[in-house]
mmCIF file of C-alpha atoms in Angstrom:
data_model
loop_
_atom_site.group_PDB
_atom_site.id
_atom_site.type_symbol
_atom_site.label_atom_id
_atom_site.label_comp_id
_atom_site.label_asym_id
_atom_site.label_seq_id
_atom_site.Cartn_x
_atom_site.Cartn_y
_atom_site.Cartn_z
ATOM 1 C CA MET A 1 -10.149 -40.693 -10.773
ATOM 2 C CA ASN A 2 -9.104 -37.305 -12.031
ATOM 3 C CA PRO A 3 -7.860 -34.957 -9.289
ATOM 4 C CA VAL A 4 -10.056 -31.984 -8.504
ATOM 5 C CA LEU A 5 -8.291 -28.868 -9.723
ATOM 6 C CA LYS A 6 -8.217 -26.014 -7.266
ATOM 7 C CA THR A 7 -9.173 -22.541 -8.305
ATOM 8 C CA GLU A 8 -6.775 -19.608 -8.047
ATOM 9 C CA ASP A 9 -8.770 -18.278 -5.086
ATOM 10 C CA GLN A 10 -8.593 -21.639 -3.278
ATOM 11 C CA ILE A 11 -4.831 -21.839 -3.732
ATOM 12 C CA PHE A 12 -4.473 -18.273 -2.479
ATOM 13 C CA ALA A 13 -6.701 -18.974 0.539
ATOM 14 C CA GLU A 14 -4.584 -21.982 1.508
ATOM 15 C CA ARG A 15 -1.311 -20.092 1.102
ATOM 16 C CA TYR A 16 -2.520 -17.213 3.266
ATOM 17 C CA SER A 17 -4.909 -19.092 5.544
ATOM 18 C CA TRP A 18 -4.105 -16.771 8.474
ATOM 19 C CA ILE A 19 -5.770 -13.871 6.662
ATOM 20 C CA PHE A 20 -9.184 -15.463 6.631
ATOM 21 C CA LYS A 21 -9.348 -16.449 10.277
ATOM 22 C CA ASN A 22 -10.902 -14.511 13.132
ATOM 23 C CA ASN A 23 -13.354 -12.261 11.345
ATOM 24 C CA PRO A 24 -14.619 -9.797 13.995
ATOM 25 C CA GLU A 25 -17.714 -10.892 15.889
ATOM 26 C CA ASP A 26 -19.532 -7.708 14.926
ATOM 27 C CA ALA A 27 -18.605 -8.053 11.261
ATOM 28 C CA ASP A 28 -21.254 -6.966 8.800
ATOM 29 C CA ASN A 29 -21.795 -10.025 6.648
ATOM 30 C CA ASP A 30 -22.674 -7.750 3.751
ATOM 31 C CA PHE A 31 -19.425 -5.760 4.043
ATOM 32 C CA VAL A 32 -16.744 -7.752 2.282
ATOM 33 C CA ILE A 33 -13.035 -7.118 1.815
ATOM 34 C CA TYR A 34 -11.840 -9.027 -1.239
ATOM 35 C CA MET A 35 -8.225 -10.137 -0.890
ATOM 36 C CA THR A 36 -5.935 -11.313 -3.649
ATOM 37 C CA GLU A 37 -2.239 -11.590 -4.545
ATOM 38 C CA ILE A 38 -0.506 -9.584 -7.270
ATOM 39 C CA ALA A 39 2.878 -10.570 -8.675
ATOM 40 C CA THR A 40 5.430 -7.754 -9.051
ATOM 41 C CA PRO A 41 9.148 -7.537 -9.872
ATOM 42 C CA LEU A 42 9.764 -6.956 -6.143
ATOM 43 C CA GLY A 43 7.796 -9.973 -4.997
ATOM 44 C CA PRO A 44 4.126 -10.662 -4.298
ATOM 45 C CA MET A 45 1.813 -7.969 -2.998
ATOM 46 C CA LEU A 46 -1.508 -8.418 -1.237
ATOM 47 C CA ALA A 47 -4.399 -6.280 -2.456
ATOM 48 C CA GLY A 48 -7.605 -5.750 -0.507
ATOM 49 C CA ALA A 49 -10.643 -3.985 -1.889
ATOM 50 C CA THR A 50 -14.136 -3.118 -0.706
ATOM 51 C CA LEU A 51 -17.063 -1.863 -2.744
ATOM 52 C CA HIS A 52 -15.769 1.663 -1.993
ATOM 53 C CA GLY A 53 -12.240 1.229 -3.318
ATOM 54 C CA LEU A 54 -8.801 -0.220 -2.647
ATOM 55 C CA CYS A 55 -8.120 -0.458 1.096
ATOM 56 C CA LEU A 56 -4.862 -2.467 1.166
ATOM 57 C CA LEU A 57 -1.802 -2.896 -1.000
ATOM 58 C CA GLU A 58 1.232 -4.299 0.790
ATOM 59 C CA PHE A 59 4.269 -6.398 0.010
ATOM 60 C CA ALA A 60 3.790 -9.881 1.416
ATOM 61 C CA ASN A 61 7.005 -9.564 3.438
ATOM 62 C CA ARG A 62 5.911 -6.370 5.221
ATOM 63 C CA ILE A 63 6.684 -6.485 8.931
ATOM 64 C CA ARG A 64 3.607 -6.784 11.153
ATOM 65 C CA LEU A 65 1.444 -7.436 8.094
ATOM 66 C CA GLU A 66 -0.788 -9.842 10.005
ATOM 67 C CA LYS A 67 -1.589 -7.171 12.606
ATOM 68 C CA GLU A 68 -2.176 -4.554 9.935
ATOM 69 C CA ILE A 69 -4.730 -6.752 8.183
ATOM 70 C CA ALA A 70 -6.383 -7.699 11.491
ATOM 71 C CA ASP A 71 -6.655 -4.023 12.460
ATOM 72 C CA LEU A 72 -8.124 -3.140 9.063
ATOM 73 C CA ARG A 73 -10.694 -5.909 9.333
ATOM 74 C CA ILE A 74 -11.788 -4.680 12.762
ATOM 75 C CA LEU A 75 -11.782 -1.029 11.675
ATOM 76 C CA LEU A 76 -14.034 -1.764 8.703
ATOM 77 C CA LYS A 77 -16.069 -4.397 10.584
ATOM 78 C CA GLY A 78 -16.016 -6.531 7.472
ATOM 79 C CA ARG A 79 -15.317 -10.088 6.422
ATOM 80 C CA ILE A 80 -12.233 -10.913 4.384
ATOM 81 C CA ILE A 81 -12.712 -13.424 1.589
ATOM 82 C CA PRO A 82 -10.408 -14.515 -1.257
ATOM 83 C CA GLY A 83 -11.227 -12.947 -4.585
ATOM 84 C CA LYS A 84 -11.218 -9.780 -6.644
ATOM 85 C CA ASN A 85 -13.598 -6.985 -7.442
ATOM 86 C CA GLN A 86 -13.338 -4.169 -9.976
ATOM 87 C CA PHE A 87 -10.908 -2.174 -7.824
ATOM 88 C CA SER A 88 -8.442 -4.993 -7.154
ATOM 89 C CA ALA A 89 -8.567 -5.852 -10.861
ATOM 90 C CA GLN A 90 -7.936 -2.192 -11.703
ATOM 91 C CA VAL A 91 -4.942 -1.876 -9.398
ATOM 92 C CA GLU A 92 -3.428 -5.057 -10.828
ATOM 93 C CA THR A 93 -3.551 -3.480 -14.287
ATOM 94 C CA GLU A 94 -2.224 -0.138 -13.043
ATOM 95 C CA LEU A 95 0.609 -1.773 -11.082
ATOM 96 C CA GLY A 96 1.637 -3.643 -14.207
ATOM 97 C CA GLU A 97 1.805 -0.337 -16.067
ATOM 98 C CA TYR A 98 3.724 1.265 -13.185
ATOM 99 C CA PHE A 99 6.392 -1.440 -13.191
ATOM 100 C CA GLN A 100 6.749 -1.047 -16.953
ATOM 101 C CA GLY A 101 7.528 2.632 -16.399
ATOM 102 C CA LEU A 102 4.355 3.631 -18.229
ATOM 103 C CA ARG A 103 2.283 4.936 -15.296
ATOM 104 C CA LYS A 104 3.287 7.798 -13.001
ATOM 105 C CA THR A 105 0.015 8.227 -11.083
ATOM 106 C CA PHE A 106 -2.803 5.888 -10.092
ATOM 107 C CA SER A 107 -6.512 6.367 -10.706
ATOM 108 C CA VAL A 108 -7.965 3.445 -8.730
ATOM 109 C CA PRO A 109 -10.405 4.729 -6.059
ATOM 110 C CA LEU A 110 -9.066 4.414 -2.518
ATOM 111 C CA HIS A 111 -10.787 3.458 0.736
ATOM 112 C CA THR A 112 -8.541 4.784 3.519
ATOM 113 C CA PRO A 113 -10.267 4.867 6.907
ATOM 114 C CA GLY A 114 -8.514 7.024 9.497
ATOM 115 C CA ASN A 115 -8.832 10.164 11.609
ATOM 116 C CA ASP A 116 -8.375 13.704 10.274
ATOM 117 C CA PHE A 117 -4.640 13.856 11.049
ATOM 118 C CA THR A 118 -4.043 10.513 9.369
ATOM 119 C CA GLN A 119 -5.964 11.589 6.280
ATOM 120 C CA ALA A 120 -3.993 14.847 6.116
ATOM 121 C CA VAL A 121 -0.659 13.012 6.282
ATOM 122 C CA TRP A 122 -1.619 10.532 3.581
ATOM 123 C CA GLN A 123 -2.993 13.274 1.345
ATOM 124 C CA ASN A 124 0.323 15.079 1.740
ATOM 125 C CA LEU A 125 2.162 11.948 0.629
ATOM 126 C CA LEU A 126 0.030 11.838 -2.509
ATOM 127 C CA GLN A 127 1.353 15.290 -3.419
ATOM 128 C CA ILE A 128 4.979 14.131 -3.695
ATOM 129 C CA PRO A 129 5.552 13.864 -7.459
ATOM 130 C CA TYR A 130 6.775 10.704 -9.153
ATOM 131 C CA GLY A 131 10.551 10.715 -9.423
ATOM 132 C CA GLN A 132 11.013 13.145 -6.542
ATOM 133 C CA THR A 133 11.698 12.797 -2.822
ATOM 134 C CA CYS A 134 11.305 14.853 0.315
ATOM 135 C CA THR A 135 12.556 14.498 3.867
ATOM 136 C CA TYR A 136 10.408 13.943 6.948
ATOM 137 C CA LYS A 137 11.281 17.483 8.015
ATOM 138 C CA GLU A 138 10.161 18.890 4.678
ATOM 139 C CA GLN A 139 6.940 16.915 4.876
ATOM 140 C CA ALA A 140 6.191 18.363 8.315
ATOM 141 C CA GLU A 141 6.942 21.878 7.068
ATOM 142 C CA ARG A 142 4.680 21.390 4.055
ATOM 143 C CA MET A 143 1.913 20.450 6.483
ATOM 144 C CA ASN A 144 2.607 23.627 8.519
ATOM 145 C CA ASN A 145 3.320 21.405 11.501
ATOM 146 C CA PRO A 146 7.135 21.363 11.886
ATOM 147 C CA LYS A 147 7.024 20.046 15.452
ATOM 148 C CA ALA A 148 5.078 16.931 14.440
ATOM 149 C CA ILE A 149 7.862 15.173 12.560
ATOM 150 C CA ARG A 150 7.678 12.019 14.697
ATOM 151 C CA ALA A 151 3.880 11.822 14.556
ATOM 152 C CA ILE A 152 3.939 12.338 10.796
ATOM 153 C CA ALA A 153 6.671 9.711 10.301
ATOM 154 C CA SER A 154 4.714 7.253 12.438
ATOM 155 C CA THR A 155 1.573 7.887 10.380
ATOM 156 C CA ASN A 156 3.548 7.392 7.174
ATOM 157 C CA GLY A 157 4.441 3.966 8.546
ATOM 158 C CA ARG A 158 0.766 3.112 9.016
ATOM 159 C CA ASN A 159 0.029 3.724 5.357
ATOM 160 C CA ARG A 160 -1.754 0.618 4.036
ATOM 161 C CA LEU A 161 -1.359 1.400 0.343
ATOM 162 C CA ALA A 162 2.268 0.910 -0.627
ATOM 163 C CA ILE A 163 3.460 2.594 -3.843
ATOM 164 C CA ILE A 164 0.048 4.218 -4.453
ATOM 165 C CA ILE A 165 0.308 6.443 -1.372
ATOM 166 C CA PRO A 166 4.040 6.922 -1.901
ATOM 167 C CA CYS A 167 5.568 6.885 1.580
ATOM 168 C CA HIS A 168 8.680 5.418 -0.074
ATOM 169 C CA ARG A 169 9.418 8.920 -1.411
ATOM 170 C CA VAL A 170 10.095 10.267 2.090
ATOM 171 C CA ILE A 171 13.708 9.836 3.170
ATOM 172 C CA GLY A 172 16.033 10.870 5.976
ATOM 173 C CA SER A 173 17.582 14.347 6.032
ATOM 174 C CA ASN A 174 20.940 12.890 5.015
ATOM 175 C CA GLY A 175 19.427 10.868 2.173
ATOM 176 C CA THR A 176 19.245 7.584 4.077
ATOM 177 C CA MET A 177 16.669 4.934 3.204
ATOM 178 C CA THR A 178 14.783 4.874 6.502
ATOM 179 C CA GLY A 179 11.360 3.794 7.638
ATOM 180 C CA TYR A 180 10.044 1.292 5.069
ATOM 181 C CA ALA A 181 8.251 -1.716 6.522
ATOM 182 C CA ALA A 182 8.813 -3.889 3.449
ATOM 183 C CA GLY A 183 12.568 -3.309 3.603
ATOM 184 C CA THR A 184 14.904 -0.490 2.653
ATOM 185 C CA ASP A 185 16.071 -2.521 -0.344
ATOM 186 C CA LYS A 186 12.603 -2.211 -1.864
ATOM 187 C CA LYS A 187 12.442 1.481 -0.998
ATOM 188 C CA LYS A 188 15.746 2.153 -2.748
ATOM 189 C CA TRP A 189 14.698 0.080 -5.764
ATOM 190 C CA LEU A 190 11.427 2.012 -6.121
ATOM 191 C CA LEU A 191 13.173 5.383 -5.879
ATOM 192 C CA MET A 192 15.855 4.447 -8.392
ATOM 193 C CA PHE A 193 13.225 2.972 -10.722
ATOM 194 C CA GLU A 194 11.111 6.121 -10.572
ATOM 195 C CA ARG A 195 14.152 8.309 -11.045
ATOM 196 C CA SER A 196 15.179 6.400 -14.156
ATOM 197 C CA ASN A 197 11.679 6.753 -15.617
ATOM 198 C CA SER A 198 11.091 10.354 -14.587
ATOM 199 C CA ILE A 199 11.168 13.325 -16.898
ATOM 200 C CA SER A 200 11.961 15.643 -14.006
ATOM 201 C CA LYS A 201 15.249 15.247 -12.182
ATOM 202 C CA GLU A 202 14.527 17.981 -9.614
ATOM 203 C CA ASN A 203 14.589 17.486 -5.858
ATOM 204 C CA LEU A 204 16.376 14.169 -6.043
ATOM 205 C CA LEU A 205 18.573 13.793 -2.992
ATOM 206 C CA PHE A 206 20.711 10.888 -4.228
#
């Protein structure tokens, strides 16, 4: 008897079985979060997408990833299933271009639920140009909220869209690689990679 070959989605679902457990009781069965894995030079990333856009892109080794996904599922009141839609397929293509040094900005639509302060912080992150960095203090000053450095840094850490919302471009005042949930080694790699592929060499602190 020939063995039954498993699909890519089935293999993914078995590898990350914890993702697909415990859908919220009040989940809308029609609201689906499609979850898939994307290979990158820095290791696998998990991509989640709804019919509104990309809602998750995280390195698989991110600390507290299980809680982040559980919180997102509850926040969106949706079911997570293995698979792709047009947005997860789009980000896979765009990430491939990014890691080839061909893409500096992303065009995939984003679905980023959060309060007004959270949205403001993440929008501010999107304004940090490719190949450049800023400090947490500078970020707070750019938001005209210099006393909110800790709140802003904490919100940076709750960013669910690694690389695309570029929290890796925010560094300590002395140039240290601080505050990256997937590891400071990845943060340094991303910054050096962007620097080497950037036309502009301004505002680089290391």
